mmCIF file of C-alpha atoms and ligand atoms in Angstrom:
data_model
loop_
_atom_site.group_PDB
_atom_site.id
_atom_site.type_symbol
_atom_site.label_atom_id
_atom_site.label_comp_id
_atom_site.label_asym_id
_atom_site.label_seq_id
_atom_site.Cartn_x
_atom_site.Cartn_y
_atom_site.Cartn_z
ATOM 1 C CA MET A 1012 -35.732 58.317 -38.710
ATOM 2 C CA PRO A 1013 -32.263 56.743 -39.338
ATOM 3 C CA ARG A 1014 -30.339 58.189 -42.296
ATOM 4 C CA ALA A 1015 -30.488 54.886 -44.270
ATOM 5 C CA SER A 1016 -34.309 54.824 -44.042
ATOM 6 C CA LEU A 1017 -34.520 58.441 -45.167
ATOM 7 C CA LEU A 1018 -32.389 57.643 -48.211
ATOM 8 C CA ARG A 1019 -34.421 54.511 -48.949
ATOM 9 C CA ASN A 1020 -37.672 56.465 -48.790
ATOM 10 C CA ALA A 1021 -36.286 59.267 -50.980
ATOM 11 C CA LEU A 1022 -35.081 56.790 -53.617
ATOM 12 C CA LEU A 1023 -38.372 54.897 -53.605
ATOM 13 C CA ALA A 1024 -40.302 58.165 -53.941
ATOM 14 C CA ALA A 1025 -38.009 59.144 -56.842
ATOM 15 C CA ALA A 1026 -38.812 55.808 -58.536
ATOM 16 C CA GLY A 1027 -42.224 57.245 -59.435
ATOM 17 C CA ASP A 1028 -40.931 60.570 -60.824
ATOM 18 C CA SER A 1029 -41.334 60.700 -64.591
ATOM 19 C CA ARG A 1030 -39.059 63.755 -65.037
ATOM 20 C CA LEU A 1031 -36.211 62.021 -63.215
ATOM 21 C CA ALA A 1032 -36.910 58.928 -65.317
ATOM 22 C CA ALA A 1033 -36.431 60.952 -68.504
ATOM 23 C CA VAL A 1034 -33.123 62.388 -67.245
ATOM 24 C CA ALA A 1035 -31.861 58.970 -66.096
ATOM 25 C CA ARG A 1036 -32.745 57.394 -69.433
ATOM 26 C CA ARG A 1037 -30.557 59.967 -71.157
ATOM 27 C CA TYR A 1038 -27.556 58.853 -69.059
ATOM 28 C CA GLY A 1039 -28.498 55.144 -68.934
ATOM 29 C CA ARG A 1040 -25.304 53.508 -70.031
ATOM 30 C CA ARG A 1041 -23.135 56.030 -68.206
ATOM 31 C CA ILE A 1042 -24.702 55.352 -64.822
ATOM 32 C CA GLY A 1043 -23.903 51.673 -65.124
ATOM 33 C CA VAL A 1044 -27.435 50.352 -65.473
ATOM 34 C CA ALA A 1045 -26.050 47.285 -67.289
ATOM 35 C CA ARG A 1046 -24.958 45.856 -63.951
ATOM 36 C CA PHE A 1047 -28.615 45.365 -62.953
ATOM 37 C CA VAL A 1048 -30.468 45.253 -66.276
ATOM 38 C CA ALA A 1049 -29.894 42.730 -69.071
ATOM 39 C CA GLY A 1050 -30.104 45.328 -71.813
ATOM 40 C CA GLU A 1051 -32.804 47.458 -73.356
ATOM 41 C CA SER A 1052 -33.962 44.772 -75.820
ATOM 42 C CA LEU A 1053 -34.504 41.013 -76.073
ATOM 43 C CA GLU A 1054 -31.531 40.947 -78.437
ATOM 44 C CA GLU A 1055 -29.315 42.261 -75.611
ATOM 45 C CA CYS A 1056 -30.934 40.059 -72.985
ATOM 46 C CA VAL A 1057 -30.331 36.719 -74.744
ATOM 47 C CA PRO A 1058 -26.518 36.697 -74.395
ATOM 48 C CA VAL A 1059 -26.803 37.724 -70.743
ATOM 49 C CA VAL A 1060 -29.116 34.769 -70.053
ATOM 50 C CA ARG A 1061 -26.850 32.479 -72.066
ATOM 51 C CA GLY A 1062 -23.916 33.612 -69.914
ATOM 52 C CA LEU A 1063 -25.854 32.893 -66.718
ATOM 53 C CA ASN A 1064 -26.819 29.425 -67.965
ATOM 54 C CA ALA A 1065 -23.188 28.757 -68.863
ATOM 55 C CA ARG A 1066 -22.267 29.461 -65.225
ATOM 56 C CA GLY A 1067 -24.812 26.887 -64.023
ATOM 57 C CA LEU A 1068 -27.498 29.443 -63.192
ATOM 58 C CA LEU A 1069 -31.147 29.461 -64.242
ATOM 59 C CA ALA A 1070 -32.693 32.780 -65.208
ATOM 60 C CA ASN A 1071 -35.878 34.664 -65.667
ATOM 61 C CA THR A 1072 -36.553 37.888 -67.459
ATOM 62 C CA THR A 1073 -39.089 40.651 -67.192
ATOM 63 C CA VAL A 1074 -40.007 43.199 -69.817
ATOM 64 C CA LEU A 1075 -39.475 46.254 -67.649
ATOM 65 C CA GLY A 1076 -42.302 48.710 -67.230
ATOM 66 C CA GLU A 1077 -44.970 49.333 -64.641
ATOM 67 C CA GLY A 1078 -48.438 50.270 -65.556
ATOM 68 C CA VAL A 1079 -49.500 50.748 -69.126
ATOM 69 C CA THR A 1080 -51.508 53.666 -70.463
ATOM 70 C CA ASP A 1081 -54.147 51.624 -72.316
ATOM 71 C CA THR A 1082 -55.104 48.079 -73.265
ATOM 72 C CA ALA A 1083 -53.251 48.398 -76.594
ATOM 73 C CA ALA A 1084 -50.023 48.997 -74.633
ATOM 74 C CA ALA A 1085 -50.763 45.904 -72.519
ATOM 75 C CA GLU A 1086 -51.288 43.931 -75.728
ATOM 76 C CA SER A 1087 -47.904 45.111 -76.955
ATOM 77 C CA ILE A 1088 -46.304 43.868 -73.703
ATOM 78 C CA VAL A 1089 -48.022 40.485 -74.138
ATOM 79 C CA ARG A 1090 -46.574 40.221 -77.648
ATOM 80 C CA GLN A 1091 -43.125 41.054 -76.329
ATOM 81 C CA TYR A 1092 -43.428 38.286 -73.731
ATOM 82 C CA LEU A 1093 -44.626 35.800 -76.349
ATOM 83 C CA ALA A 1094 -41.520 36.655 -78.355
ATOM 84 C CA VAL A 1095 -39.362 36.214 -75.232
ATOM 85 C CA LEU A 1096 -40.833 32.753 -74.596
ATOM 86 C CA ASP A 1097 -40.306 31.711 -78.236
ATOM 87 C CA ARG A 1098 -36.759 32.996 -78.232
ATOM 88 C CA MET A 1099 -35.760 31.343 -74.935
ATOM 89 C CA ASP A 1100 -37.282 28.094 -76.195
ATOM 90 C CA GLY A 1101 -35.630 28.376 -79.623
ATOM 91 C CA GLU A 1102 -32.227 29.034 -78.072
ATOM 92 C CA LEU A 1103 -32.700 26.239 -75.503
ATOM 93 C CA LEU A 1104 -32.138 28.704 -72.679
ATOM 94 C CA ARG A 1105 -33.049 27.708 -69.145
ATOM 95 C CA ALA A 1106 -35.142 30.780 -68.396
ATOM 96 C CA ASN A 1107 -38.726 31.686 -67.689
ATOM 97 C CA ILE A 1108 -40.573 34.986 -67.346
ATOM 98 C CA ALA A 1109 -41.710 37.133 -64.433
ATOM 99 C CA VAL A 1110 -44.558 39.566 -65.039
ATOM 100 C CA LYS A 1111 -46.208 42.460 -63.271
ATOM 101 C CA LEU A 1112 -49.991 42.484 -63.603
ATOM 102 C CA THR A 1113 -50.032 46.288 -63.927
ATOM 103 C CA ASN A 1114 -47.887 45.833 -67.008
ATOM 104 C CA LEU A 1115 -50.471 43.394 -68.370
ATOM 105 C CA GLY A 1116 -53.356 45.837 -67.915
ATOM 106 C CA LEU A 1117 -54.499 45.343 -64.301
ATOM 107 C CA ASP A 1118 -55.481 49.003 -64.006
ATOM 108 C CA PHE A 1119 -57.972 48.478 -66.864
ATOM 109 C CA GLY A 1120 -59.683 45.662 -65.036
ATOM 110 C CA GLU A 1121 -58.803 42.326 -63.521
ATOM 111 C CA ASP A 1122 -60.292 40.570 -66.537
ATOM 112 C CA VAL A 1123 -57.788 42.257 -68.840
ATOM 113 C CA ALA A 1124 -54.855 41.187 -66.669
ATOM 114 C CA TYR A 1125 -56.343 37.714 -66.237
ATOM 115 C CA ARG A 1126 -56.795 37.122 -69.974
ATOM 116 C CA ASN A 1127 -53.328 38.439 -70.816
ATOM 117 C CA THR A 1128 -51.651 36.353 -68.132
ATOM 118 C CA ALA A 1129 -53.623 33.253 -69.172
ATOM 119 C CA ARG A 1130 -52.369 33.700 -72.753
ATOM 120 C CA LEU A 1131 -48.788 33.885 -71.525
ATOM 121 C CA ILE A 1132 -49.171 30.817 -69.330
ATOM 122 C CA GLU A 1133 -50.672 28.819 -72.200
ATOM 123 C CA HIS A 1134 -47.774 29.790 -74.419
ATOM 124 C CA ALA A 1135 -45.264 29.143 -71.656
ATOM 125 C CA ALA A 1136 -46.717 25.646 -71.226
ATOM 126 C CA ARG A 1137 -46.214 24.965 -74.946
ATOM 127 C CA CYS A 1138 -42.580 26.125 -74.588
ATOM 128 C CA GLY A 1139 -41.992 24.092 -71.405
ATOM 129 C CA SER A 1140 -41.632 27.377 -69.535
ATOM 130 C CA PHE A 1141 -43.273 29.115 -66.594
ATOM 131 C CA VAL A 1142 -44.768 32.488 -65.629
ATOM 132 C CA ARG A 1143 -44.070 34.095 -62.257
ATOM 133 C CA ILE A 1144 -46.414 36.852 -61.151
ATOM 134 C CA ASP A 1145 -44.495 39.502 -59.204
ATOM 135 C CA MET A 1146 -46.120 41.238 -56.256
ATOM 136 C CA GLU A 1147 -46.493 45.016 -56.486
ATOM 137 C CA GLU A 1148 -47.686 47.769 -54.091
ATOM 138 C CA SER A 1149 -50.028 46.792 -51.249
ATOM 139 C CA PRO A 1150 -53.253 48.181 -52.831
ATOM 140 C CA ARG A 1151 -52.740 45.674 -55.655
ATOM 141 C CA VAL A 1152 -52.181 42.579 -53.530
ATOM 142 C CA ASP A 1153 -55.839 41.495 -53.389
ATOM 143 C CA ALA A 1154 -56.333 41.747 -57.148
ATOM 144 C CA THR A 1155 -53.040 39.945 -57.776
ATOM 145 C CA LEU A 1156 -53.929 37.081 -55.445
ATOM 146 C CA ARG A 1157 -57.449 36.822 -56.920
ATOM 147 C CA THR A 1158 -55.994 36.620 -60.416
ATOM 148 C CA TYR A 1159 -53.511 33.933 -59.395
ATOM 149 C CA ARG A 1160 -56.266 31.898 -57.707
ATOM 150 C CA ARG A 1161 -58.529 32.252 -60.733
ATOM 151 C CA LEU A 1162 -55.746 31.060 -63.036
ATOM 152 C CA ARG A 1163 -55.042 28.034 -60.867
ATOM 153 C CA GLU A 1164 -58.708 27.188 -60.501
ATOM 154 C CA ALA A 1165 -59.026 27.326 -64.303
ATOM 155 C CA GLY A 1166 -56.331 24.642 -64.460
ATOM 156 C CA SER A 1167 -53.165 26.668 -65.114
ATOM 157 C CA GLU A 1168 -50.200 24.929 -63.535
ATOM 158 C CA ARG A 1169 -47.252 26.779 -64.978
ATOM 159 C CA VAL A 1170 -47.722 29.882 -62.926
ATOM 160 C CA GLY A 1171 -46.340 31.080 -59.611
ATOM 161 C CA ILE A 1172 -46.975 33.946 -57.245
ATOM 162 C CA ALA A 1173 -44.865 36.097 -54.907
ATOM 163 C CA LEU A 1174 -45.491 37.125 -51.296
ATOM 164 C CA GLN A 1175 -43.802 40.024 -49.509
ATOM 165 C CA ALA A 1176 -42.508 39.404 -45.992
ATOM 166 C CA TYR A 1177 -42.862 43.065 -45.005
ATOM 167 C CA LEU A 1178 -46.678 42.877 -45.232
ATOM 168 C CA TYR A 1179 -48.461 41.831 -42.039
ATOM 169 C CA ARG A 1180 -51.028 40.007 -44.160
ATOM 170 C CA SER A 1181 -48.631 37.677 -45.986
ATOM 171 C CA GLU A 1182 -48.721 34.829 -43.452
ATOM 172 C CA ARG A 1183 -52.505 34.678 -43.786
ATOM 173 C CA ASP A 1184 -52.193 34.930 -47.572
ATOM 174 C CA LEU A 1185 -49.756 32.020 -47.580
ATOM 175 C CA ALA A 1186 -52.102 29.925 -45.441
ATOM 176 C CA ASP A 1187 -54.958 30.691 -47.862
ATOM 177 C CA LEU A 1188 -52.815 29.727 -50.855
ATOM 178 C CA LEU A 1189 -51.432 26.454 -49.488
ATOM 179 C CA PRO A 1190 -54.466 24.325 -50.497
ATOM 180 C CA LEU A 1191 -53.617 25.259 -54.111
ATOM 181 C CA ALA A 1192 -50.103 23.752 -53.738
ATOM 182 C CA PRO A 1193 -48.662 27.038 -54.952
ATOM 183 C CA ASN A 1194 -45.275 27.696 -56.461
ATOM 184 C CA VAL A 1195 -44.483 30.660 -54.270
ATOM 185 C CA ARG A 1196 -41.629 33.138 -54.288
ATOM 186 C CA ILE A 1197 -40.916 34.802 -50.960
ATOM 187 C CA VAL A 1198 -39.398 38.300 -51.081
ATOM 188 C CA LYS A 1199 -38.858 40.917 -48.406
ATOM 189 C CA GLY A 1200 -40.733 43.632 -50.337
ATOM 190 C CA ALA A 1201 -39.410 46.505 -52.399
ATOM 191 C CA TYR A 1202 -42.007 49.316 -52.218
ATOM 192 C CA LEU A 1203 -42.636 52.234 -49.928
ATOM 193 C CA GLU A 1204 -45.391 50.983 -47.611
ATOM 194 C CA PRO A 1205 -47.037 52.632 -44.590
ATOM 195 C CA ALA A 1206 -46.621 51.171 -41.096
ATOM 196 C CA ASP A 1207 -50.283 50.137 -40.950
ATOM 197 C CA VAL A 1208 -49.704 47.501 -43.640
ATOM 198 C CA ALA A 1209 -45.977 46.675 -43.418
ATOM 199 C CA TYR A 1210 -43.414 46.064 -40.686
ATOM 200 C CA PRO A 1211 -41.341 49.240 -40.427
ATOM 201 C CA ARG A 1212 -38.404 47.440 -38.748
ATOM 202 C CA LYS A 1213 -36.038 45.342 -40.824
ATOM 203 C CA ALA A 1214 -35.582 42.790 -38.040
ATOM 204 C CA ASP A 1215 -39.335 42.091 -38.106
ATOM 205 C CA VAL A 1216 -39.312 41.758 -41.897
ATOM 206 C CA ASP A 1217 -36.438 39.261 -41.659
ATOM 207 C CA ARG A 1218 -38.287 37.209 -39.035
ATOM 208 C CA SER A 1219 -41.457 37.244 -41.113
ATOM 209 C CA TYR A 1220 -39.394 36.161 -44.138
ATOM 210 C CA VAL A 1221 -38.067 33.096 -42.328
ATOM 211 C CA ARG A 1222 -41.533 32.169 -41.045
ATOM 212 C CA LEU A 1223 -42.967 32.374 -44.561
ATOM 213 C CA VAL A 1224 -40.208 30.280 -46.130
ATOM 214 C CA GLU A 1225 -40.363 27.650 -43.409
ATOM 215 C CA GLY A 1226 -44.157 27.556 -43.616
ATOM 216 C CA ALA A 1227 -44.135 27.144 -47.385
ATOM 217 C CA LEU A 1228 -41.413 24.472 -47.364
ATOM 218 C CA ARG A 1229 -43.006 22.512 -44.523
ATOM 219 C CA ALA A 1230 -46.308 22.496 -46.412
ATOM 220 C CA GLY A 1231 -44.572 21.088 -49.495
ATOM 221 C CA ALA A 1232 -45.043 24.189 -51.661
ATOM 222 C CA TYR A 1233 -42.296 24.696 -54.238
ATOM 223 C CA THR A 1234 -40.563 27.732 -52.784
ATOM 224 C CA ALA A 1235 -38.425 30.361 -54.476
ATOM 225 C CA VAL A 1236 -36.277 31.865 -51.753
ATOM 226 C CA ALA A 1237 -35.602 35.255 -53.319
ATOM 227 C CA THR A 1238 -33.044 37.072 -51.198
ATOM 228 C CA HIS A 1239 -29.385 38.056 -51.063
ATOM 229 C CA ASP A 1240 -29.373 37.841 -47.300
ATOM 230 C CA ASP A 1241 -26.504 35.534 -46.295
ATOM 231 C CA ARG A 1242 -27.932 34.743 -42.897
ATOM 232 C CA ILE A 1243 -31.315 33.776 -44.287
ATOM 233 C CA ILE A 1244 -29.805 31.726 -47.117
ATOM 234 C CA ARG A 1245 -27.673 29.808 -44.603
ATOM 235 C CA HIS A 1246 -30.686 29.341 -42.345
ATOM 236 C CA VAL A 1247 -32.847 28.004 -45.204
ATOM 237 C CA ALA A 1248 -30.123 25.579 -46.326
ATOM 238 C CA GLU A 1249 -29.785 24.259 -42.762
ATOM 239 C CA PHE A 1250 -33.550 24.108 -42.279
ATOM 240 C CA ALA A 1251 -34.000 22.141 -45.504
ATOM 241 C CA ALA A 1252 -31.268 19.686 -44.523
ATOM 242 C CA ARG A 1253 -32.718 19.214 -41.044
ATOM 243 C CA GLU A 1254 -36.274 18.741 -42.289
ATOM 244 C CA GLU A 1255 -35.095 16.498 -45.137
ATOM 245 C CA ILE A 1256 -36.582 18.806 -47.735
ATOM 246 C CA PRO A 1257 -35.004 17.841 -51.059
ATOM 247 C CA ALA A 1258 -33.040 20.451 -53.024
ATOM 248 C CA ALA A 1259 -35.569 19.982 -55.843
ATOM 249 C CA ALA A 1260 -38.332 21.421 -53.637
ATOM 250 C CA PHE A 1261 -36.966 24.953 -53.681
ATOM 251 C CA GLU A 1262 -34.681 27.356 -55.442
ATOM 252 C CA PHE A 1263 -32.735 30.433 -54.491
ATOM 253 C CA GLN A 1264 -33.388 33.522 -56.560
ATOM 254 C CA MET A 1265 -31.286 36.655 -56.815
ATOM 255 C CA LEU A 1266 -31.094 39.723 -58.978
ATOM 256 C CA LEU A 1267 -28.671 40.264 -61.818
ATOM 257 C CA GLY A 1268 -25.656 42.188 -60.554
ATOM 258 C CA VAL A 1269 -26.282 41.471 -56.880
ATOM 259 C CA ARG A 1270 -23.931 39.035 -55.128
ATOM 260 C CA PRO A 1271 -22.902 37.220 -58.331
ATOM 261 C CA GLN A 1272 -20.251 35.129 -56.562
ATOM 262 C CA LEU A 1273 -22.766 33.884 -54.004
ATOM 263 C CA GLN A 1274 -25.054 32.844 -56.888
ATOM 264 C CA ILE A 1275 -22.286 30.727 -58.400
ATOM 265 C CA ASP A 1276 -21.177 29.286 -55.051
ATOM 266 C CA LEU A 1277 -24.706 28.118 -54.249
ATOM 267 C CA ALA A 1278 -25.112 26.562 -57.699
ATOM 268 C CA LYS A 1279 -21.800 24.741 -57.245
ATOM 269 C CA ARG A 1280 -23.080 23.346 -53.952
ATOM 270 C CA GLY A 1281 -25.957 21.759 -55.867
ATOM 271 C CA TYR A 1282 -28.700 24.291 -55.167
ATOM 272 C CA ARG A 1283 -30.967 25.498 -57.906
ATOM 273 C CA VAL A 1284 -30.258 29.225 -58.364
ATOM 274 C CA ARG A 1285 -32.249 31.517 -60.629
ATOM 275 C CA VAL A 1286 -31.116 35.013 -61.541
ATOM 276 C CA ALA A 1287 -33.675 37.668 -62.433
ATOM 277 C CA ALA A 1288 -32.349 39.391 -65.551
ATOM 278 C CA PRO A 1289 -34.932 41.990 -66.596
ATOM 279 C CA HIS A 1290 -34.695 43.913 -69.843
ATOM 280 C CA GLY A 1291 -36.339 46.787 -71.667
ATOM 281 C CA PRO A 1292 -36.046 50.536 -72.048
ATOM 282 C CA GLU A 1293 -38.268 51.304 -69.022
ATOM 283 C CA TRP A 1294 -35.602 50.371 -66.465
ATOM 284 C CA TYR A 1295 -35.660 53.511 -64.319
ATOM 285 C CA PRO A 1296 -38.075 52.528 -61.460
ATOM 286 C CA TYR A 1297 -36.433 49.097 -61.293
ATOM 287 C CA LEU A 1298 -32.983 50.678 -60.929
ATOM 288 C CA MET A 1299 -34.228 53.066 -58.228
ATOM 289 C CA ARG A 1300 -35.533 50.154 -56.152
ATOM 290 C CA ARG A 1301 -32.140 48.441 -56.442
ATOM 291 C CA LEU A 1302 -30.453 51.636 -55.241
ATOM 292 C CA ALA A 1303 -32.905 51.900 -52.348
ATOM 293 C CA GLU A 1304 -32.034 48.370 -51.245
ATOM 294 C CA ARG A 1305 -28.403 49.233 -50.823
ATOM 295 C CA PRO A 1306 -27.132 52.796 -50.425
ATOM 296 C CA ALA A 1307 -23.683 51.644 -51.642
ATOM 297 C CA ASN A 1308 -25.315 51.231 -55.063
ATOM 298 C CA VAL A 1309 -25.871 54.987 -55.159
ATOM 299 C CA LEU A 1310 -22.098 55.409 -54.884
ATOM 300 C CA PHE A 1311 -21.687 52.876 -57.695
ATOM 301 C CA VAL A 1312 -23.932 54.992 -59.944
ATOM 302 C CA ALA A 1313 -22.280 58.242 -58.853
ATOM 303 C CA ARG A 1314 -18.798 56.850 -59.550
ATOM 304 C CA ASN A 1315 -19.894 55.814 -63.050
ATOM 305 C CA LEU A 1316 -21.301 59.276 -63.714
ATOM 306 C CA LEU A 1317 -18.112 60.986 -62.618
ATOM 307 C CA ARG A 1318 -15.865 58.671 -64.629
ATOM 308 C CA PRO A 1319 -14.285 60.665 -67.469
HETATM 309 P P1 FDA B 461 -31.719 42.776 -47.674
HETATM 310 O O1 FDA B 461 -32.263 44.026 -48.286
HETATM 311 O O2 FDA B 461 -31.794 42.612 -46.207
HETATM 312 O O3 FDA B 461 -30.243 42.603 -48.160
HETATM 313 C C1 FDA B 461 -29.378 41.596 -47.678
HETATM 314 C C2 FDA B 461 -27.983 41.852 -48.233
HETATM 315 O O4 FDA B 461 -28.014 41.623 -49.637
HETATM 316 C C3 FDA B 461 -27.537 43.317 -48.115
HETATM 317 O O5 FDA B 461 -26.844 43.560 -46.945
HETATM 318 C C4 FDA B 461 -26.659 43.494 -49.330
HETATM 319 O O6 FDA B 461 -25.372 43.018 -49.036
HETATM 320 C C5 FDA B 461 -27.292 42.591 -50.338
HETATM 321 N N1 FDA B 461 -28.208 43.341 -51.231
HETATM 322 C C6 FDA B 461 -29.547 43.366 -51.187
HETATM 323 N N2 FDA B 461 -30.054 44.114 -52.178
HETATM 324 C C7 FDA B 461 -29.007 44.576 -52.859
HETATM 325 C C8 FDA B 461 -28.874 45.400 -54.003
HETATM 326 N N3 FDA B 461 -29.924 45.904 -54.645
HETATM 327 N N4 FDA B 461 -27.625 45.667 -54.446
HETATM 328 C C9 FDA B 461 -26.536 45.171 -53.832
HETATM 329 N N5 FDA B 461 -26.605 44.372 -52.736
HETATM 330 C C10 FDA B 461 -27.816 44.103 -52.251
HETATM 331 N N6 FDA B 461 -39.947 42.703 -54.335
HETATM 332 C C11 FDA B 461 -41.287 42.893 -54.424
HETATM 333 O O7 FDA B 461 -41.830 43.739 -53.715
HETATM 334 N N7 FDA B 461 -42.033 42.148 -55.301
HETATM 335 C C12 FDA B 461 -41.470 41.182 -56.084
HETATM 336 O O8 FDA B 461 -42.178 40.506 -56.836
HETATM 337 C C13 FDA B 461 -40.078 40.994 -56.004
HETATM 338 N N8 FDA B 461 -39.438 40.054 -56.769
HETATM 339 C C14 FDA B 461 -38.116 39.760 -56.545
HETATM 340 C C15 FDA B 461 -37.510 38.715 -57.230
HETATM 341 C C16 FDA B 461 -36.203 38.352 -56.957
HETATM 342 C C17 FDA B 461 -35.569 37.232 -57.700
HETATM 343 C C18 FDA B 461 -35.482 39.060 -55.941
HETATM 344 C C19 FDA B 461 -34.094 38.656 -55.568
HETATM 345 C C20 FDA B 461 -36.065 40.115 -55.296
HETATM 346 C C21 FDA B 461 -37.368 40.502 -55.598
HETATM 347 N N9 FDA B 461 -37.964 41.573 -54.957
HETATM 348 C C22 FDA B 461 -39.327 41.770 -55.100
HETATM 349 C C23 FDA B 461 -37.148 42.544 -54.192
HETATM 350 C C24 FDA B 461 -37.137 42.205 -52.705
HETATM 351 O O9 FDA B 461 -38.370 42.545 -52.150
HETATM 352 C C25 FDA B 461 -36.021 42.980 -51.971
HETATM 353 O O10 FDA B 461 -36.229 44.353 -52.129
HETATM 354 C C26 FDA B 461 -34.612 42.641 -52.423
HETATM 355 O O11 FDA B 461 -34.475 41.277 -52.680
HETATM 356 C C27 FDA B 461 -33.572 43.041 -51.360
HETATM 357 O O12 FDA B 461 -33.798 42.353 -50.195
HETATM 358 P P2 FDA B 461 -32.924 41.086 -49.698
HETATM 359 O O13 FDA B 461 -33.879 39.973 -49.478
HETATM 360 O O14 FDA B 461 -31.845 40.799 -50.628
HETATM 361 O O15 FDA B 461 -32.418 41.487 -48.269
#
């Protein structure tokens, strides 16, 4: 296995280690987590989002955390998101929310996650906002897609889904979703997945990514092109121009702290660009996935740690 893949796998495995999480939390600020995370609280997140908006960028935020230990914890997350929606609305910020169903109680039953997400969507609608459902590990994809479909069939409009290009199944999933006129975010995929469900080779993931984006755009689905990949971004811009797909039919999405100049350049060229600016004290697994995506980020963290 190439060295980069070994490092990626090690970092993704470490993302699930609670002892490492406790150690990392102790050194949070020192390891430079602020580059990727918009603070540990909503209070810290608001100025970050305001700064993004001031630079012509849209935003979303996530209350970081994956999996909750009981339904009371899921209820607490729902309340935090309701407060986020109120605050973004009150401050006239151009930002919505992105949620993980495990954080909203999926492991305690699809009904729990469904009801909690429905509450957030209802509130988001009142605030003129929107709820994006992230996609998590492959064993959760079916439940996530079922929940999204159920929400849409119950009449919820202000909700979107995400599909991961590394999964073989995603093209079929997209085809199944298209009759719903979905608002779909396409990502490459950030988890450690076995070769029987996900393309092991990056070149195949990239090709799948382009097929998914083109398929979604051609079908008229509002598409969030969530990537920092220059080549793909250029390709999508050219494809949209050639196919006469209006700029209002899609948006680029990137992560806080990743390619900030590219975010601004695209916005200046008239594209809608949304930056994911998550917040909360449970930032450790999120940070580990960002390190896994780019080994140079490990050096960034190490340099911060060694700084006197
Ligand atoms: P790729 O990994 O090929 O990187 C292309 C180039 O971008 C790299 O060469 C590097 O220069 C730069 N780059 C990428 N990641 C970087 C990083 N962390 N730090 C610095 N530079 C980096 N995944 C998932 O499984 N479910 C989800 O719901 C989401 N949601 C989501 C939302 C948004 C807005 C984004 C941008 C991403 C996600 N992801 C996700 C994560 C996604 O699956 C993927 O892991 C990352 O986007 C990295 O892949 P790229 O598409 O950027 O390409």
